[in-house]
mmCIF file of C-alpha atoms and ligand atoms in Angstrom:
data_model
loop_
_atom_site.group_PDB
_atom_site.id
_atom_site.type_symbol
_atom_site.label_atom_id
_atom_site.label_comp_id
_atom_site.label_asym_id
_atom_site.label_seq_id
_atom_site.Cartn_x
_atom_site.Cartn_y
_atom_site.Cartn_z
ATOM 1 C CA ILE O 93 0.071 -0.091 0.289
ATOM 2 C CA LYS O 94 1.344 3.534 -0.636
ATOM 3 C CA ASN O 95 1.510 6.089 1.397
ATOM 4 C CA LYS O 96 -0.718 9.428 0.545
ATOM 5 C CA ASN O 97 2.736 11.132 1.180
ATOM 6 C CA ASP O 98 4.459 8.861 -1.303
ATOM 7 C CA SER O 99 3.162 10.998 -4.224
ATOM 8 C CA TYR O 100 4.744 14.397 -2.679
ATOM 9 C CA SER O 101 8.101 12.451 -1.894
ATOM 10 C CA ASN O 102 11.573 13.856 -2.892
ATOM 11 C CA ARG O 103 11.615 11.627 -5.899
ATOM 12 C CA GLY O 104 15.580 12.359 -5.947
ATOM 13 C CA MET O 105 15.497 16.135 -5.759
ATOM 14 C CA THR O 106 18.135 18.204 -3.206
ATOM 15 C CA LEU O 107 17.358 19.749 -0.524
ATOM 16 C CA GLU O 108 18.418 22.708 -2.052
ATOM 17 C CA GLU O 109 16.331 22.364 -5.231
ATOM 18 C CA ASP O 110 12.846 21.872 -2.985
ATOM 19 C CA LEU O 111 13.911 25.425 -0.991
ATOM 20 C CA ASN O 112 14.283 27.145 -4.143
ATOM 21 C CA LEU O 113 11.481 26.047 -5.365
ATOM 22 C CA THR O 114 9.645 26.607 -1.529
ATOM 23 C CA ASN O 115 11.075 30.071 -1.743
ATOM 24 C CA GLU O 116 10.061 29.874 -5.314
ATOM 25 C CA TYR O 117 6.647 29.801 -3.814
ATOM 26 C CA TYR O 118 6.689 32.014 -0.947
ATOM 27 C CA ARG O 119 7.852 34.999 -3.137
ATOM 28 C CA GLU O 120 5.515 34.642 -5.795
ATOM 29 C CA ASN O 121 2.754 34.432 -3.426
ATOM 30 C CA ASN O 122 4.076 37.639 -1.428
ATOM 31 C CA ILE O 123 4.154 34.764 1.916
ATOM 32 C CA ALA O 124 8.215 36.190 2.561
ATOM 33 C CA ILE O 125 10.999 37.020 0.447
ATOM 34 C CA ILE O 126 14.215 34.456 0.602
ATOM 35 C CA HIS O 127 16.687 33.979 -1.629
ATOM 36 C CA LYS O 128 19.498 31.487 -1.749
ATOM 37 C CA LYS O 129 22.821 33.572 -1.577
ATOM 38 C CA PRO O 130 24.877 33.506 -4.988
ATOM 39 C CA THR O 131 27.712 30.915 -4.627
ATOM 40 C CA PRO O 132 31.273 33.020 -3.665
ATOM 41 C CA VAL O 133 33.798 32.679 -6.538
ATOM 42 C CA GLN O 134 37.145 34.236 -6.248
ATOM 43 C CA ILE O 135 37.446 35.338 -9.913
ATOM 44 C CA VAL O 136 41.184 35.687 -11.255
ATOM 45 C CA HIS O 137 40.976 36.155 -15.123
ATOM 46 C CA VAL O 138 38.127 37.489 -17.359
ATOM 47 C CA GLU O 139 38.375 37.641 -21.020
ATOM 48 C CA TYR O 140 35.824 40.224 -23.089
ATOM 49 C CA PRO O 141 36.001 39.180 -26.557
ATOM 50 C CA LYS O 142 34.509 41.286 -29.677
ATOM 51 C CA ARG O 143 30.725 41.329 -29.722
ATOM 52 C CA SER O 144 29.952 38.530 -26.873
ATOM 53 C CA ALA O 145 29.554 38.708 -23.503
ATOM 54 C CA ALA O 146 32.784 38.509 -21.122
ATOM 55 C CA VAL O 147 33.508 35.038 -20.163
ATOM 56 C CA ILE O 148 35.552 34.432 -16.877
ATOM 57 C CA LYS O 149 38.040 31.756 -18.052
ATOM 58 C CA GLU O 150 39.848 31.289 -14.220
ATOM 59 C CA ALA O 151 37.970 31.282 -10.879
ATOM 60 C CA TYR O 152 38.125 29.709 -7.695
ATOM 61 C CA PHE O 153 35.340 28.488 -4.989
ATOM 62 C CA LYS O 154 36.090 30.574 -2.030
ATOM 63 C CA GLN O 155 34.640 29.357 1.530
ATOM 64 C CA ALA O 156 31.050 30.968 2.033
ATOM 65 C CA SER O 157 31.759 33.681 5.201
ATOM 66 C CA THR O 158 27.503 33.215 5.959
ATOM 67 C CA THR O 159 24.491 30.610 5.725
ATOM 68 C CA ASP O 160 22.916 29.354 2.442
ATOM 69 C CA TYR O 161 19.521 31.790 2.581
ATOM 70 C CA ASN O 162 18.257 34.828 3.980
ATOM 71 C CA GLY O 163 15.006 37.447 3.492
ATOM 72 C CA VAL O 164 12.544 38.825 5.271
ATOM 73 C CA TYR O 165 9.239 37.785 6.386
ATOM 74 C CA LYS O 166 6.851 40.005 8.348
ATOM 75 C CA GLY O 167 9.573 42.748 8.585
ATOM 76 C CA LYS O 168 12.026 40.283 10.446
ATOM 77 C CA TYR O 169 15.524 38.928 9.436
ATOM 78 C CA ILE O 170 15.358 34.931 8.093
ATOM 79 C CA ASP O 171 18.401 33.467 8.123
ATOM 80 C CA PHE O 172 19.164 29.674 7.668
ATOM 81 C CA GLU O 173 21.596 27.262 6.407
ATOM 82 C CA ALA O 174 20.413 23.623 4.622
ATOM 83 C CA LYS O 175 22.462 20.228 4.654
ATOM 84 C CA GLU O 176 22.118 17.303 4.449
ATOM 85 C CA THR O 177 23.198 13.502 5.796
ATOM 86 C CA LYS O 178 23.122 10.475 4.584
ATOM 87 C CA LEU O 179 23.337 8.911 7.981
ATOM 88 C CA SER O 180 19.727 8.003 9.885
ATOM 89 C CA GLN O 181 20.869 7.848 13.482
ATOM 90 C CA SER O 182 22.696 11.282 13.984
ATOM 91 C CA PHE O 183 23.824 14.517 12.027
ATOM 92 C CA PRO O 184 27.381 14.950 12.327
ATOM 93 C CA LEU O 185 28.500 18.463 13.174
ATOM 94 C CA LYS O 186 31.407 18.872 10.715
ATOM 95 C CA ASN O 187 28.948 19.373 8.355
ATOM 96 C CA PHE O 188 28.832 22.924 9.966
ATOM 97 C CA HIS O 189 31.740 25.029 9.154
ATOM 98 C CA GLU O 190 33.105 27.378 12.101
ATOM 99 C CA HIS O 191 32.294 30.654 10.306
ATOM 100 C CA GLN O 192 28.880 29.474 9.607
ATOM 101 C CA ILE O 193 28.216 29.192 13.518
ATOM 102 C CA LYS O 194 29.668 32.166 14.459
ATOM 103 C CA HIS O 195 27.397 33.614 11.419
ATOM 104 C CA ILE O 196 24.145 32.579 13.388
ATOM 105 C CA SER O 197 25.301 33.337 16.385
ATOM 106 C CA SER O 198 25.769 37.014 15.329
ATOM 107 C CA VAL O 199 22.598 37.090 13.701
ATOM 108 C CA LEU O 200 20.611 35.549 16.820
ATOM 109 C CA LYS O 201 22.635 38.521 18.838
ATOM 110 C CA GLN O 202 21.083 41.051 16.693
ATOM 111 C CA ASN O 203 17.589 39.278 17.467
ATOM 112 C CA GLY O 204 17.280 37.946 13.532
ATOM 113 C CA ILE O 205 15.389 34.478 12.965
ATOM 114 C CA SER O 206 18.274 32.130 12.583
ATOM 115 C CA PHE O 207 17.948 28.440 12.379
ATOM 116 C CA VAL O 208 19.182 25.040 9.712
ATOM 117 C CA ILE O 209 17.238 22.807 7.936
ATOM 118 C CA LEU O 210 18.555 19.122 8.261
ATOM 119 C CA ARG O 211 17.403 16.091 6.274
ATOM 120 C CA PHE O 212 17.969 12.501 6.290
ATOM 121 C CA THR O 213 18.430 11.545 2.477
ATOM 122 C CA ILE O 214 17.739 8.021 3.114
ATOM 123 C CA THR O 215 14.058 8.543 5.806
ATOM 124 C CA GLU O 216 13.700 11.968 3.452
ATOM 125 C CA ASP O 217 12.794 13.186 7.339
ATOM 126 C CA ILE O 218 13.312 17.113 7.501
ATOM 127 C CA TYR O 219 13.626 19.295 10.380
ATOM 128 C CA LEU O 220 14.161 23.005 11.099
ATOM 129 C CA LEU O 221 15.914 22.901 14.357
ATOM 130 C CA GLU O 222 16.483 26.479 16.054
ATOM 131 C CA GLY O 223 19.954 28.630 16.118
ATOM 132 C CA ASP O 224 20.589 28.526 19.796
ATOM 133 C CA LYS O 225 19.763 24.856 19.532
ATOM 134 C CA LEU O 226 22.476 24.104 17.223
ATOM 135 C CA LEU O 227 24.695 26.366 19.650
ATOM 136 C CA THR O 228 24.203 24.253 22.319
ATOM 137 C CA PHE O 229 25.259 21.364 20.493
ATOM 138 C CA TRP O 230 28.308 22.813 19.404
ATOM 139 C CA ASN O 231 29.465 23.891 22.448
ATOM 140 C CA ARG O 232 28.910 20.377 23.613
ATOM 141 C CA MET O 233 31.403 19.331 20.857
ATOM 142 C CA LEU O 234 33.857 22.228 22.076
ATOM 143 C CA ASP O 235 33.268 20.939 25.463
ATOM 144 C CA GLY O 236 34.735 17.398 24.640
ATOM 145 C CA GLY O 237 31.010 16.120 23.765
ATOM 146 C CA ARG O 238 29.937 14.116 20.663
ATOM 147 C CA LYS O 239 30.880 15.376 17.091
ATOM 148 C CA SER O 240 26.859 15.235 16.076
ATOM 149 C CA ILE O 241 23.285 15.528 17.103
ATOM 150 C CA THR O 242 21.670 12.253 17.643
ATOM 151 C CA ILE O 243 18.177 11.666 15.984
ATOM 152 C CA ASP O 244 16.466 11.714 19.167
ATOM 153 C CA GLU O 245 17.912 15.054 20.104
ATOM 154 C CA ILE O 246 16.474 16.432 16.795
ATOM 155 C CA LYS O 247 13.063 15.029 17.173
ATOM 156 C CA GLN O 248 12.995 16.584 20.791
ATOM 157 C CA TYR O 249 14.404 19.525 20.161
ATOM 158 C CA GLY O 250 13.569 20.869 16.355
ATOM 159 C CA HIS O 251 10.291 20.888 14.204
ATOM 160 C CA SER O 252 9.364 18.225 11.772
ATOM 161 C CA ILE O 253 8.983 19.738 8.218
ATOM 162 C CA SER O 254 6.071 18.221 6.086
ATOM 163 C CA VAL O 255 7.348 17.490 2.495
ATOM 164 C CA GLY O 256 4.150 18.826 0.158
ATOM 165 C CA TYR O 257 3.283 20.063 -3.578
ATOM 166 C CA HIS O 258 3.075 23.738 -3.168
ATOM 167 C CA PRO O 259 4.733 24.163 -1.343
ATOM 168 C CA ARG O 260 7.476 21.718 -0.869
ATOM 169 C CA LEU O 261 9.033 22.398 2.355
ATOM 170 C CA ASP O 262 6.706 24.745 4.572
ATOM 171 C CA TYR O 263 9.096 26.527 6.744
ATOM 172 C CA ILE O 264 7.314 29.221 7.048
ATOM 173 C CA LYS O 265 4.617 27.405 8.649
ATOM 174 C CA VAL O 266 7.130 26.213 11.688
ATOM 175 C CA ILE O 267 8.590 29.639 12.206
ATOM 176 C CA GLU O 268 5.100 31.380 12.340
ATOM 177 C CA LYS O 269 4.592 28.238 15.189
ATOM 178 C CA ILE O 270 7.527 29.553 17.214
ATOM 179 C CA TYR O 271 8.342 32.939 16.916
ATOM 180 C CA SER O 272 6.054 35.614 17.895
ATOM 181 C CA PHE O 273 5.245 38.705 15.476
ATOM 182 C CA ASN O 274 3.749 41.406 15.653
ATOM 183 C CA ILE I 137 42.440 76.018 3.816
ATOM 184 C CA LYS I 138 42.045 72.303 3.695
ATOM 185 C CA ASN I 139 38.150 70.963 5.117
ATOM 186 C CA LYS I 140 38.145 69.333 8.252
ATOM 187 C CA ASN I 141 36.485 66.617 6.289
ATOM 188 C CA ASP I 142 39.114 66.230 3.702
ATOM 189 C CA SER I 143 41.822 63.911 5.752
ATOM 190 C CA TYR I 144 37.821 61.404 5.778
ATOM 191 C CA SER I 145 37.521 61.906 2.031
ATOM 192 C CA ASN I 146 37.187 58.848 0.106
ATOM 193 C CA ARG I 147 40.700 59.215 -1.765
ATOM 194 C CA GLY I 148 39.584 57.203 -5.049
ATOM 195 C CA MET I 149 37.698 54.591 -2.715
ATOM 196 C CA THR I 150 34.811 53.030 -4.271
ATOM 197 C CA LEU I 151 31.258 53.562 -2.676
ATOM 198 C CA GLU I 152 31.553 49.283 -2.607
ATOM 199 C CA GLU I 153 34.757 49.842 -0.831
ATOM 200 C CA ASP I 154 33.478 52.333 2.085
ATOM 201 C CA LEU I 155 30.440 50.394 2.326
ATOM 202 C CA ASN I 156 32.211 46.677 2.661
ATOM 203 C CA LEU I 157 34.512 48.873 5.687
ATOM 204 C CA THR I 158 31.260 49.801 6.764
ATOM 205 C CA ASN I 159 29.804 46.677 7.097
ATOM 206 C CA GLU I 160 32.930 45.080 8.820
ATOM 207 C CA TYR I 161 32.976 47.342 11.353
ATOM 208 C CA TYR I 162 28.912 47.166 12.298
ATOM 209 C CA ARG I 163 29.752 43.552 12.260
ATOM 210 C CA GLU I 164 32.903 43.385 14.717
ATOM 211 C CA ASN I 165 30.703 45.872 17.147
ATOM 212 C CA ASN I 166 27.950 43.883 16.998
ATOM 213 C CA ILE I 167 25.790 46.624 15.517
ATOM 214 C CA ALA I 168 24.271 44.985 12.923
ATOM 215 C CA ILE I 169 24.955 42.046 10.369
ATOM 216 C CA ILE I 170 24.806 43.287 7.189
ATOM 217 C CA HIS I 171 26.929 41.560 4.280
ATOM 218 C CA LYS I 172 27.254 42.067 0.314
ATOM 219 C CA LYS I 173 26.058 39.377 -1.588
ATOM 220 C CA PRO I 174 28.637 37.322 -4.207
ATOM 221 C CA THR I 175 28.575 38.067 -7.481
ATOM 222 C CA PRO I 176 26.066 35.471 -9.200
ATOM 223 C CA VAL I 177 28.314 34.039 -11.521
ATOM 224 C CA GLN I 178 26.465 30.976 -14.293
ATOM 225 C CA ILE I 179 29.216 28.057 -13.540
ATOM 226 C CA VAL I 180 29.643 26.192 -17.234
ATOM 227 C CA HIS I 181 32.907 24.030 -16.885
ATOM 228 C CA VAL I 182 35.084 23.458 -14.012
ATOM 229 C CA GLU I 183 38.421 21.566 -13.845
ATOM 230 C CA TYR I 184 39.471 19.408 -10.896
ATOM 231 C CA PRO I 185 42.815 19.125 -11.035
ATOM 232 C CA LYS I 186 44.912 16.264 -8.768
ATOM 233 C CA ARG I 187 46.275 17.422 -5.266
ATOM 234 C CA SER I 188 44.946 21.358 -5.770
ATOM 235 C CA ALA I 189 41.861 22.845 -5.934
ATOM 236 C CA ALA I 190 39.076 22.264 -8.048
ATOM 237 C CA VAL I 191 39.247 25.465 -10.959
ATOM 238 C CA ILE I 192 36.361 27.319 -12.796
ATOM 239 C CA LYS I 193 37.619 27.006 -16.236
ATOM 240 C CA GLU I 194 34.087 28.583 -18.107
ATOM 241 C CA ALA I 195 31.669 30.803 -16.363
ATOM 242 C CA TYR I 196 29.525 34.222 -17.027
ATOM 243 C CA PHE I 197 28.452 37.045 -14.930
ATOM 244 C CA LYS I 198 24.679 36.871 -14.625
ATOM 245 C CA GLN I 199 22.194 39.281 -14.002
ATOM 246 C CA ALA I 200 21.562 39.925 -10.391
ATOM 247 C CA SER I 201 17.884 39.322 -9.153
ATOM 248 C CA THR I 202 18.044 41.241 -6.005
ATOM 249 C CA THR I 203 20.023 44.238 -4.384
ATOM 250 C CA ASP I 204 23.414 44.225 -3.392
ATOM 251 C CA TYR I 205 23.531 44.348 0.717
ATOM 252 C CA ASN I 206 21.063 42.646 2.820
ATOM 253 C CA GLY I 207 21.110 41.605 7.024
ATOM 254 C CA VAL I 208 19.274 42.283 10.272
ATOM 255 C CA TYR I 209 19.775 45.519 12.404
ATOM 256 C CA LYS I 210 17.624 44.890 15.892
ATOM 257 C CA GLY I 211 15.454 42.091 14.151
ATOM 258 C CA LYS I 212 14.590 43.960 11.520
ATOM 259 C CA TYR I 213 15.429 42.917 7.953
ATOM 260 C CA ILE I 214 17.939 45.404 6.010
ATOM 261 C CA ASP I 215 18.182 45.659 2.436
ATOM 262 C CA PHE I 216 19.585 47.916 -0.033
ATOM 263 C CA GLU I 217 21.684 48.549 -3.224
ATOM 264 C CA ALA I 218 24.312 51.235 -3.541
ATOM 265 C CA LYS I 219 25.159 53.352 -6.926
ATOM 266 C CA GLU I 220 27.582 55.573 -8.195
ATOM 267 C CA THR I 221 26.484 58.858 -10.909
ATOM 268 C CA LYS I 222 29.304 60.942 -12.615
ATOM 269 C CA LEU I 223 26.396 63.201 -12.417
ATOM 270 C CA SER I 224 26.269 66.280 -10.633
ATOM 271 C CA GLN I 225 22.742 67.926 -11.039
ATOM 272 C CA SER I 226 20.879 64.481 -11.299
ATOM 273 C CA PHE I 227 20.971 60.478 -10.380
ATOM 274 C CA PRO I 228 19.798 58.655 -13.639
ATOM 275 C CA LEU I 229 17.231 55.824 -12.965
ATOM 276 C CA LYS I 230 18.637 53.503 -15.656
ATOM 277 C CA ASN I 231 21.577 52.431 -12.608
ATOM 278 C CA PHE I 232 18.315 50.410 -11.728
ATOM 279 C CA HIS I 233 17.486 47.192 -13.210
ATOM 280 C CA GLU I 234 13.913 46.345 -13.415
ATOM 281 C CA HIS I 235 14.249 43.363 -11.100
ATOM 282 C CA GLN I 236 16.072 45.057 -8.521
ATOM 283 C CA ILE I 237 13.195 47.592 -8.428
ATOM 284 C CA LYS I 238 10.829 44.294 -8.237
ATOM 285 C CA HIS I 239 13.056 43.492 -5.154
ATOM 286 C CA ILE I 240 12.806 46.426 -3.302
ATOM 287 C CA SER I 241 9.098 46.432 -3.765
ATOM 288 C CA SER I 242 8.598 43.047 -2.902
ATOM 289 C CA VAL I 243 10.679 43.878 0.649
ATOM 290 C CA LEU I 244 8.978 46.963 1.267
ATOM 291 C CA LYS I 245 5.420 44.930 1.155
ATOM 292 C CA GLN I 246 7.164 42.632 3.375
ATOM 293 C CA ASN I 247 7.540 45.470 5.958
ATOM 294 C CA GLY I 248 11.218 45.075 5.458
ATOM 295 C CA ILE I 249 13.986 47.822 5.354
ATOM 296 C CA SER I 250 14.659 48.819 2.170
ATOM 297 C CA PHE I 251 16.702 51.620 0.895
ATOM 298 C CA VAL I 252 19.081 52.770 -1.647
ATOM 299 C CA ILE I 253 22.727 54.795 -1.420
ATOM 300 C CA LEU I 254 23.726 56.765 -4.146
ATOM 301 C CA ARG I 255 26.911 58.614 -4.504
ATOM 302 C CA PHE I 256 27.664 61.465 -6.650
ATOM 303 C CA THR I 257 31.118 60.992 -7.332
ATOM 304 C CA ILE I 258 32.370 64.247 -8.203
ATOM 305 C CA THR I 259 31.377 65.951 -5.224
ATOM 306 C CA GLU I 260 31.729 62.751 -3.024
ATOM 307 C CA ASP I 261 28.063 63.445 -1.632
ATOM 308 C CA ILE I 262 26.146 60.573 -0.444
ATOM 309 C CA TYR I 263 22.752 59.840 0.289
ATOM 310 C CA LEU I 264 19.889 57.542 1.738
ATOM 311 C CA LEU I 265 16.694 57.138 -0.426
ATOM 312 C CA GLU I 266 14.242 55.127 1.088
ATOM 313 C CA GLY I 267 12.407 52.508 -1.191
ATOM 314 C CA ASP I 268 9.222 54.094 -1.194
ATOM 315 C CA LYS I 269 10.683 57.726 -2.393
ATOM 316 C CA LEU I 270 12.839 55.429 -5.605
ATOM 317 C CA LEU I 271 9.383 53.742 -6.139
ATOM 318 C CA THR I 272 7.727 56.992 -6.725
ATOM 319 C CA PHE I 273 10.211 58.331 -9.050
ATOM 320 C CA TRP I 274 10.333 55.298 -10.923
ATOM 321 C CA ASN I 275 6.577 55.612 -11.673
ATOM 322 C CA ARG I 276 6.691 59.016 -12.242
ATOM 323 C CA MET I 277 9.407 58.184 -15.165
ATOM 324 C CA LEU I 278 7.228 54.624 -16.215
ATOM 325 C CA ASP I 279 4.240 57.609 -16.513
ATOM 326 C CA GLY I 280 6.307 59.152 -19.208
ATOM 327 C CA GLY I 281 8.294 61.526 -16.933
ATOM 328 C CA ARG I 282 12.052 62.307 -16.421
ATOM 329 C CA LYS I 283 14.046 59.798 -16.158
ATOM 330 C CA SER I 284 16.147 60.590 -13.340
ATOM 331 C CA ILE I 285 15.288 62.271 -9.784
ATOM 332 C CA THR I 286 17.155 65.836 -9.698
ATOM 333 C CA ILE I 287 20.044 66.993 -7.045
ATOM 334 C CA ASP I 288 16.827 69.303 -5.478
ATOM 335 C CA GLU I 289 14.567 66.081 -5.046
ATOM 336 C CA ILE I 290 16.990 63.965 -3.660
ATOM 337 C CA LYS I 291 17.893 66.645 -1.046
ATOM 338 C CA GLN I 292 14.486 67.005 -0.136
ATOM 339 C CA TYR I 293 13.741 63.236 0.016
ATOM 340 C CA GLY I 294 16.694 61.730 0.399
ATOM 341 C CA HIS I 295 18.880 61.769 4.010
ATOM 342 C CA SER I 296 22.967 62.531 3.645
ATOM 343 C CA ILE I 297 25.190 59.879 5.137
ATOM 344 C CA SER I 298 28.361 62.008 6.409
ATOM 345 C CA VAL I 299 31.554 60.525 5.174
ATOM 346 C CA GLY I 300 33.894 59.173 8.652
ATOM 347 C CA TYR I 301 36.644 57.266 9.661
ATOM 348 C CA HIS I 302 35.033 54.437 11.669
ATOM 349 C CA PRO I 303 32.487 54.279 10.466
ATOM 350 C CA ARG I 304 33.185 55.098 7.122
ATOM 351 C CA LEU I 305 29.325 55.836 6.118
ATOM 352 C CA ASP I 306 27.465 55.849 9.017
ATOM 353 C CA TYR I 307 23.773 55.195 7.549
ATOM 354 C CA ILE I 308 22.720 52.939 10.333
ATOM 355 C CA LYS I 309 22.621 55.923 12.205
ATOM 356 C CA VAL I 310 20.293 57.421 9.113
ATOM 357 C CA ILE I 311 17.913 54.219 9.736
ATOM 358 C CA GLU I 312 17.862 54.465 13.404
ATOM 359 C CA LYS I 313 16.000 58.021 12.568
ATOM 360 C CA ILE I 314 14.190 57.224 9.981
ATOM 361 C CA TYR I 315 12.020 54.407 10.972
ATOM 362 C CA SER I 316 10.994 52.644 14.394
ATOM 363 C CA PHE I 317 12.657 49.478 16.342
ATOM 364 C CA ASN I 318 11.072 48.436 19.543
HETATM 365 MG MG1 MG S 554 24.194 24.653 2.676
HETATM 366 MG MG1 MG S 555 25.214 48.056 -7.058
#
């Protein structure tokens, strides 16, 4: 028997593709204005051929200094990072870079809404985990504790995001529940 | 006689360089967390040499779909575009792309703080013009009116940003005056 939700399952789409479609839906319906930031690239050499577009001939990927997505919902600043794991029992913290953790911490200090969206590719389960919770697990690691967040901890402290059709991943619904907007 | 402000003058720095230094100052002092978005690039071909970093061998500049800068100040979403002109009597509206205008309009609908920073390179005068004012001038153009904003209009409806040392361009000071934060 097929589960009803199967018709909405990810069919090999990446978390990023799903979030891009979700954000497009939010933008088109004036629900929220959230974009993925462009991949940061260090441009070394550009050629300018006659009568055609400039071509970048040498460039390198740069480490991002922030998270992947940001924007606005009801006037408030929204900022998040999306990550996937192939593990099923825990989410490794090494998936986050130190400067991303620093950025999340800075956004929280500035009263912005900061979180991560975690996807377990095997089960297709997706969770929103608030920035302050992530920092707690990160600090536990720095204090010599485990280098990952267990699935039980994510279920306890995170918020499940259901996969739908339009929007694909309605994380604003979760945001609306856990933060206050006036 | 040298004007006292000359010691703080731009000495050939671009508006973007000044804003990057300003944002760095804001970040380091936890005043606001605002970044310039990376230049969007369409990556076509990447090579992966053994024992060294991936090299982008063919890529093209993409039209940005949003503005240049965004971030958070006191929980509120901040979004702006920075533009310079070599003219002295008016600021040409053709400096803005239609999708940037659309983005500014979307951010305003979502109650975000949206504005442009305009610099007259000859006089080194810099103004902050709120998004809704820019839209008014843009719509005047669409209605067959003038294709620029006169310097007098910018002086009347905009807010002067003074050039300092630390921070270079204290636009948050202006923001603090014209918007309400609770
Ligand atoms: Mg990511
Ligand atoms: Mg610009």
